[in-house]
Coordinates of C-alpha atoms in Angstrom, one line a residue:
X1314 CA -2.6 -82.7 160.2
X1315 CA -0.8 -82.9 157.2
X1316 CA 0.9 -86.5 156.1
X1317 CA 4.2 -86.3 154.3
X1318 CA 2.4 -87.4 151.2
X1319 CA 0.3 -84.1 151.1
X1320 CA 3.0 -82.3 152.0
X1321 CA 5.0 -84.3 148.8
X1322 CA 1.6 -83.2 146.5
X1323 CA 2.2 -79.8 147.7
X1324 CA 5.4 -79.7 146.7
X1325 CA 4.8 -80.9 143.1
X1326 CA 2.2 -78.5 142.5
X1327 CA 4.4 -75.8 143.8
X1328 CA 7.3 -76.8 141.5
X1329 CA 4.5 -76.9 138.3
X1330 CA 3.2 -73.6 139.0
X1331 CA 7.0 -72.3 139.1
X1332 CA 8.2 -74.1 136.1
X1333 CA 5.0 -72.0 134.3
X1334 CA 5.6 -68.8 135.8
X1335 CA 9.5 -69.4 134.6
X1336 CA 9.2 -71.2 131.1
X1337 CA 8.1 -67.6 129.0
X1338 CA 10.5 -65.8 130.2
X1339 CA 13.7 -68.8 129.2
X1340 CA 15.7 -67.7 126.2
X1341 CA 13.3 -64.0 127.1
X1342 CA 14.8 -62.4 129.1
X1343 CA 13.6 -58.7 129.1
X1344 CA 15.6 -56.9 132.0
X1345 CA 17.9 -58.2 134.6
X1346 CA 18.2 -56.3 137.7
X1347 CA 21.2 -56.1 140.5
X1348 CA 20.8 -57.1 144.0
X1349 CA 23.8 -56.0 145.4
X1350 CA 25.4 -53.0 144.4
X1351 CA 29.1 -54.1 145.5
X1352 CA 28.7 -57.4 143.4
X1353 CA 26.5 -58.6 141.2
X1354 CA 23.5 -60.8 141.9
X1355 CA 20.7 -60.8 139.4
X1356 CA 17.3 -61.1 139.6
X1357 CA 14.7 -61.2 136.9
X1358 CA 10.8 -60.8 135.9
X1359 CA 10.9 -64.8 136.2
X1360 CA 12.6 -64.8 139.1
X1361 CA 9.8 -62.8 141.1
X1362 CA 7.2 -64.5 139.4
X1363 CA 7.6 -67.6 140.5
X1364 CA 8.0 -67.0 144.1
X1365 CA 4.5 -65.2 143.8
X1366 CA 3.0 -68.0 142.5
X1367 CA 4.7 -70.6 144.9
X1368 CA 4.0 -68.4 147.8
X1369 CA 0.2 -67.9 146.8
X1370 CA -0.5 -71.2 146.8
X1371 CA 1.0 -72.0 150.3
X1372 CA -1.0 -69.0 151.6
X1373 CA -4.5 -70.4 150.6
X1374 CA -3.6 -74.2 151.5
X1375 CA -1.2 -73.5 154.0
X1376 CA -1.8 -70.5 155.6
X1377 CA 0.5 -71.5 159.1
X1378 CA 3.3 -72.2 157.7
X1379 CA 5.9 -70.3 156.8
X1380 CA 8.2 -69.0 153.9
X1381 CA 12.0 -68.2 153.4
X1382 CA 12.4 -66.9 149.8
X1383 CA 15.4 -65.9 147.8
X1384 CA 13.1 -62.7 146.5
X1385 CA 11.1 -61.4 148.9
X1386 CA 10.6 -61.3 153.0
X1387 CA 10.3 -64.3 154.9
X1388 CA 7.1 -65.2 156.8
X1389 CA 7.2 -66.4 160.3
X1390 CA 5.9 -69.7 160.8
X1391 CA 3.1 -70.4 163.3
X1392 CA 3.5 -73.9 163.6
X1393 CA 7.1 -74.5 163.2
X1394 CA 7.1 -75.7 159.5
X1395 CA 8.7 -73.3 157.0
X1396 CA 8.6 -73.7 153.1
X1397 CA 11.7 -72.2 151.7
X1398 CA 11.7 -71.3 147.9
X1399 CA 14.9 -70.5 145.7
X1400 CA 12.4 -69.7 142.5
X1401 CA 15.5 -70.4 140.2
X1402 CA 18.7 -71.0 141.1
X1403 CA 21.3 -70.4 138.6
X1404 CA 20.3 -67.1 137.7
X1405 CA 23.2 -66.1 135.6
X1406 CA 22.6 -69.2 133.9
X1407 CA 19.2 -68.5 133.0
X1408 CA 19.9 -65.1 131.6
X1409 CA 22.7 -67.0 129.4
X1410 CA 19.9 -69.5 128.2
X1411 CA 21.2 -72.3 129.7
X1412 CA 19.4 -75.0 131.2
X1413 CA 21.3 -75.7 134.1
X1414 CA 19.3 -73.6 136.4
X1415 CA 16.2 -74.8 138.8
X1416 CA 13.8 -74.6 141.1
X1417 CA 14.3 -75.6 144.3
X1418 CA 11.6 -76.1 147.2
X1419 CA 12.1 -77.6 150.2
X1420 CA 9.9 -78.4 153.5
X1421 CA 11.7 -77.3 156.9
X1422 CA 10.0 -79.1 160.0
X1423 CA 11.5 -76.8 163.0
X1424 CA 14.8 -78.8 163.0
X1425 CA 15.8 -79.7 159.5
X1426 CA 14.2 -80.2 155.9
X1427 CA 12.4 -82.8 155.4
X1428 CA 11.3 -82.9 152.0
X1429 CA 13.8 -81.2 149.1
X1430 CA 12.7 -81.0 145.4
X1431 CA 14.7 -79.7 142.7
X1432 CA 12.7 -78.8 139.2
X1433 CA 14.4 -78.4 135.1
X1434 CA 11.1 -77.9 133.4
X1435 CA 13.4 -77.4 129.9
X1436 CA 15.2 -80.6 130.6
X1437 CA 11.9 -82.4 131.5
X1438 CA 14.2 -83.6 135.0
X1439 CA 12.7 -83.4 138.3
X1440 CA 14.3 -84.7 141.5
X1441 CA 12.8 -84.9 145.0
X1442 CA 13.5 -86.5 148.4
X1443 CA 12.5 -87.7 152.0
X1444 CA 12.5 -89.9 154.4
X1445 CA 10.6 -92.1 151.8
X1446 CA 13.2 -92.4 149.0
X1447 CA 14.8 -90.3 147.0
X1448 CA 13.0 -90.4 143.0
X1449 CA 13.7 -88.7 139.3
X1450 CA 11.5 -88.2 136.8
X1451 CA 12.5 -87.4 133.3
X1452 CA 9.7 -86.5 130.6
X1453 CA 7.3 -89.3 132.1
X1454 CA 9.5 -91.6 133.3
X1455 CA 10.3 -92.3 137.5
X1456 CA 12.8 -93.8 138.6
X1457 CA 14.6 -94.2 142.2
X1458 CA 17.6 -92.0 142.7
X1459 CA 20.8 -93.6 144.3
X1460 CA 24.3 -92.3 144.6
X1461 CA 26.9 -94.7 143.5
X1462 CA 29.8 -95.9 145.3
X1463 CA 33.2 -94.5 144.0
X1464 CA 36.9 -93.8 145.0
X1465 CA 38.4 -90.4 145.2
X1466 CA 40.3 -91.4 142.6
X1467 CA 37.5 -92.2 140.3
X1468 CA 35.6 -89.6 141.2
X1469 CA 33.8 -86.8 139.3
X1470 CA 33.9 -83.3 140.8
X1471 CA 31.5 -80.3 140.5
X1472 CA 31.0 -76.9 141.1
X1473 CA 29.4 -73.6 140.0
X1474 CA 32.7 -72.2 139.6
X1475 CA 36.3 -71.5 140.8
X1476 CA 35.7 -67.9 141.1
X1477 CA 33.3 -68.3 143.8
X1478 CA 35.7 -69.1 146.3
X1479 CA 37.7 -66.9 148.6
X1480 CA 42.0 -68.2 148.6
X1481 CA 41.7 -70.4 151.2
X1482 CA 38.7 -72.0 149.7
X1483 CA 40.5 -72.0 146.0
X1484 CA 43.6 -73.7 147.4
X1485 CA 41.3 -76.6 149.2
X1486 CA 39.2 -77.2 145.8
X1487 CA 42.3 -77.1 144.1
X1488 CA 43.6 -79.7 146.3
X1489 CA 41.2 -81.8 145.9
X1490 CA 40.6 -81.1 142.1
X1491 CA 44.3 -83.1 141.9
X1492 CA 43.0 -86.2 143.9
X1493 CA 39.7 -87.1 141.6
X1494 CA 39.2 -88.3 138.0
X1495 CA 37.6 -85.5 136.2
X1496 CA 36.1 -82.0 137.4
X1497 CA 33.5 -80.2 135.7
X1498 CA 32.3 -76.2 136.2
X1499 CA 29.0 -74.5 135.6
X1500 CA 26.3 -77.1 137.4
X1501 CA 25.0 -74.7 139.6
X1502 CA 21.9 -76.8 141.3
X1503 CA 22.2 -79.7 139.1
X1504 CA 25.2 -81.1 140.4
X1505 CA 23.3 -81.8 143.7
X1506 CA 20.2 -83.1 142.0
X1507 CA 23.0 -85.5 139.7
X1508 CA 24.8 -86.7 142.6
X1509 CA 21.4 -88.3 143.9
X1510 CA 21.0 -90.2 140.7
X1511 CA 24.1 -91.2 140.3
X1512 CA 26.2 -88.9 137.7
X1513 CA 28.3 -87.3 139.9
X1514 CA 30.4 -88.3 142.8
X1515 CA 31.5 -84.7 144.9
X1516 CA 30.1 -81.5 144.9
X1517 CA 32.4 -78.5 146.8
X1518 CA 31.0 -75.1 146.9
X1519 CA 31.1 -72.5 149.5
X1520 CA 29.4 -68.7 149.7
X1521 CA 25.5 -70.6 149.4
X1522 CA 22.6 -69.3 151.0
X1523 CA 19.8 -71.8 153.3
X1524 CA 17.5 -72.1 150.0
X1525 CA 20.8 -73.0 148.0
X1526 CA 21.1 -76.3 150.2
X1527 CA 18.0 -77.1 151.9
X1528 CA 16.3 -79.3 149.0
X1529 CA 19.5 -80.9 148.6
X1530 CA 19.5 -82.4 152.4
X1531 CA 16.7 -84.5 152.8
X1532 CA 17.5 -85.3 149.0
X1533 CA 21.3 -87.0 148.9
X1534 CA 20.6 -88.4 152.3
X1535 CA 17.7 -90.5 151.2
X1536 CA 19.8 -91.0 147.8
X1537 CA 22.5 -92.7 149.8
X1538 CA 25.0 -90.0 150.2
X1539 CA 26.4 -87.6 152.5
X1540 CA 26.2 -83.7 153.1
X1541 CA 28.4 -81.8 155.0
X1542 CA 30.2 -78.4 155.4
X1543 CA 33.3 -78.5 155.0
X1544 CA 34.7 -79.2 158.5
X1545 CA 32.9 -82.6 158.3
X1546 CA 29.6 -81.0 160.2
X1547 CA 26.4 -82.7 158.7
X1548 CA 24.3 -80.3 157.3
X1549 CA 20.5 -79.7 158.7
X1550 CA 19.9 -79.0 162.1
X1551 CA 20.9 -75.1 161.7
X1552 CA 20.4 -74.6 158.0
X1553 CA 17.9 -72.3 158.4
X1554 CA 18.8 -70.1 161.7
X1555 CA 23.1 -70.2 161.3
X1556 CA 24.3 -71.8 158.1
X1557 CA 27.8 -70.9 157.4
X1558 CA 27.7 -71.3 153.1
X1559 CA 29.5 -74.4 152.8
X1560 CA 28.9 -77.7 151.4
X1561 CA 30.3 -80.6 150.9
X1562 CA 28.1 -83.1 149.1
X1563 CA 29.8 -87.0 148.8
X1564 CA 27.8 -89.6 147.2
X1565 CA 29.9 -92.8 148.9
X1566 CA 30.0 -91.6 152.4
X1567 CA 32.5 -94.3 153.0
X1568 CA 34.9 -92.0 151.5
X1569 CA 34.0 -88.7 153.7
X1570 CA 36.8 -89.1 156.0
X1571 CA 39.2 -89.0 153.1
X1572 CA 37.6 -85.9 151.2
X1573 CA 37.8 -84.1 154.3
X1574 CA 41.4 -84.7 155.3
X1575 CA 42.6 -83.3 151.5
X1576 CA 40.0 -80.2 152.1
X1577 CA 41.5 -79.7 155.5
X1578 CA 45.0 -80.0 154.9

């Protein structure tokens, strides 16, 4: 039986051997391929890479368990535990040379995640959470991650971008884009990851995939925030098996109620 602090140790070594696999390719980029033919959703060299190397390791030291990964087929677990690997998301932001992309791992027990860690090897940032706390480290140095307590009206808004959304989910952003201090585009994953330590106050995003999300769970809640989709449901339970793409990240949940009545408006 593995202890959540194995499981923790696991998690970080994954995350290393990803940030390695990754880290050549940054800023050389040699080919980007197309996912989907009627849009476009790239995939690189580093991309593949470090799922291999994340899913190698859990074959050898966790054999049972199994994998949901944004590059390749998922493994059926046979214990109920289910790693699930998004080896960098922010793709398009990685082929730009930005650093704004990650890796993000997270532990799935059977009925929600459990353990979510996010990793910015060029940024020296990495972010995890659980039921234990919610940490960041930054080149060396750890530190607890807590969301702080804001108004709407002094609140700082992210997301990926506008063009993400369909109308009806433009015109809800938009809305509440009015209501909050300041609003800032192209986070990707980090938005998530900054809302648990405290830098940002409301993240909106719809159109996400289970390994989009899942780290970020297990993460804000044990930060001290809140997670839902956009009708108010917490997020968790049916990440995995029937997740509908939105999320609604708060860091005061004290405020939740009000977020959701400009969203729903």
């Amino acid at each position: 039986m593995h202890t959540p602090a194995d499981d923790l140790e696991l998690a970080q070594r994954l995350a290393d051997a990803a940030d390695a696999a990754i880290l050549p390719h940054f800023r050389n980029v040699a080919e980007v391929a197309n996912k989907d033919a009627g849009d476009f959703d790239p995939v690189t060299a580093a991309d593949t890479a470090a799922e291999v190397a994340m899913r190698d390791i859990i074959a050898q030291e966790r054999p049972h368990d199994g994998v949901l990964g944004e590059e390749f087929q998922a493994r059926q677990s046979q214990n109920g535990r289910t790693w699930v690997l998004d080896p960098i998301d922010g793709t398009r932001a990685f082929i730009m040379g930005l650093p704004t992309w990650g890796v993000l791992i997270a532990l799935y027990d059977g009925a929600e995640p459990v353990l979510g860690l996010m990793s910015q090897p060029v940024a020296g940032d990495r972010f995890w959470g659980s039921p234990a706390g919610a940490f960041w480290r930054c080149h060396g140095h750890e530190r607890q991650a807590r969301c702080r307590k804001t108004s709407v009206g002094e609140a700082i808004l992210a997301t990926t971008s506008p063009d993400l959304f369909d109308a009806d989910g433009l015109a809800r952003f938009r809305a509440l884009q009015g209501r909050v201090r300041m609003t800032r585009y192209g986070t990707d994953c980090y938005a998530y990851a900054l809302l648990a330590a405290g830098h940002v106050d409301i993240v909106m995003e719809t159109g996400l995939k289970a390994v989009d999300i899942a780290p970020f769970v297990p993460m804000i809640h044990a930060a001290g925030g809140a997670l839902t989709d956009l009708s108010g449901r917490p997020l968790g339970t049916d990440l995995v098996d029937s997740y509908n793409g939105e999320a609604l990240a708060v860091a005061n949940p004290a405020i939740v109620p009000e977020v959701l009545e400009i969203v729903t408006a």
